[in-house]
Amino acid sequence: MEQKSTSGLEFSVPSHASMVEQCPLCEFIFPTHENLVFHMMESHPTQCPIETTKEYEKLSITESDKLFIYHLKICSLLMLTFMGLAYVYAFVLVG
Amino acid sequence: MKGNFLFKHVSQLFFSITLGVCFLSNSVVAHAGGLPLTNEPAIIPTWLFVLTGGVIIGISFLFVSLVTQRQLIDKINGYHLSLPLPRLPRLNTPILTLVSVFLLLYTILLGFIGPQNPTSNFAILFVWVVWWAGYTMTVYLFGNTWEQLNPWKSLSTILPTLNLSYPSKLGSWPASVGLLFFILIEVGSDITYSPYLLSCVLLFYTVLTLLGSFIYGSDTWFKNADPISKFFRYYGAVSLLTYSNNSINIHLPGTKIMNKTNDAGPPAGHQVLFIITILFITTYDGLISTQFWNSKIIFPLLSFGIPILIIHFIFLLFGHGLFYAIYHYAILIMHRLSSTYISIQSLNMQFAVSLIPIAAGYHLAHFTGYLLTFFPAFFSTILHPLQPPMFYPNHLPFWISIFTLIFILLGHICSVWISHCISFKLFSGRLQPLRSQYPLIFVMILYTMFSLWIVTSPSV
Ligand SMILES: [Zn+2]
């Protein structure tokens, strides 16, 4: 099941897929409703119905929280990397 | 909303702290980087140095993933510095055409009648030092001018044409095969040393190109099948400058791709192959100059009596296939991770352009020293084409080798950024685009380490 879109992208839905959400304003399709709401607000912010805008606000708060945790993980990973590297350098330069 | 506010401040704080640490560690790396290339005993072992390179790419991804607002990404890509363009007398296109055609004929002629010593022959120095090393640099730094300068295109426009329609099935295949063939000749024959052979190959390419454009028409041929034009078009797509009527805009390397103002055209399946070819040939060029490759791989094979051209042919085919397979596999995993309905083939095409800065950075690293060493020799062959004075290469200053490493890292960091921007265009939300990047980043880290190993290992 393949279709050509105006954006030059091709979409293909796996045969076992249970859900296909179609963007009413362009040819993007998504496996979840959440993805569709995000897409509509990001790609067509001026043409969105009010319900979508409200749904987006709710979803983006949840996502912001997840993103916050994600960024905390990234920052700790950065710190760990720097410390690890500094440790290896110290070890090599002394030894 | 409160979480958002807190998140902003905390991430800003972390950002500034880590930025400071990054600068410190960068200077350490630069210092370490120069050492293996000099004759002094290295303080930092190669493995650690290569590892540091990989870590820097990983860190650059972590930094980039802090930028998750689409407006901010657009703002960064739209940022440019405008400089007023001085009113130069407009270069007349017919004059430019005449000069480029004259240079082509002059080069071929001097390859045949000039001195056969490579460092005193105009043809060798002009083609390899000025054009292949220097001109290519201007293309990915300042923009593609080959469309105007290409002497073969100028020649082909005055010839008649059959204007047959170009078989769309062929796509970029002739260009990819042409580029691989060009590198096969470059590494497997004496073309970089023998002016006579160089002129023969130039003549052969001239006949082939004019024949192609005679059959399919000049525009079609140079747009689809000519490897050199395509090569420069892709490099031009990541350049830092855009010209408008009365100003020059300096911007990030990915800006042209993201704003679709490059002349490489929309992504298509066969173009992925060509971009992988560009990436692969720059790496192979470096690989074959290492002592390891020559003593451990080439010499044992040569001792079995296998001709050098066959050895390179097999490695080029195999290596090219391997590069393509690794990229494709990374895209497959990306497709799975990001749970999207965009087809694998489309992802393949969209992300391929993000590889070009890697090739450009590697090219810059590989050829800067070469260009600086041999450019004086080229000057003396302009003045005395038939009997230039003997050329004694100078030793390059120590800091050149540091720049080599910085160029490789910068190329990869640009790629990380462009790939990040593309993922925010294709995937929705903010977490999905970030997660989609893991496989490509992993490949880029390994590739950085491989490139750094190549440039720091002793060369022949
Ligand atoms: Zn849409």
Tab-separated table of C-alpha atoms and ligand atoms in Angstrom, chain A residues 22-30 36 39-41 43-44, ligand 1:
chain	number	residue	atom	x	y	z
A	22	GLN	CA	-4.666	10.763	7.789
A	23	CYS	CA	-3.907	14.482	7.951
A	24	PRO	CA	-6.928	16.284	6.446
A	25	LEU	CA	-4.727	19.091	5.102
A	26	CYS	CA	-1.912	17.192	3.416
A	27	GLU	CA	-0.948	13.644	2.581
A	28	PHE	CA	0.930	12.690	5.725
A	29	ILE	CA	-0.318	9.563	7.502
A	30	PHE	CA	0.486	8.465	11.038
A	36	LEU	CA	-1.292	13.502	13.845
A	39	HIS	CA	1.904	17.237	12.889
A	40	MET	CA	-1.158	19.425	12.339
A	41	MET	CA	-0.041	22.057	14.799
A	43	SER	CA	2.854	21.996	9.820
A	44	HIS	CA	-0.462	23.811	9.507
C	1	ZN	ZN	-0.610	17.770	7.195
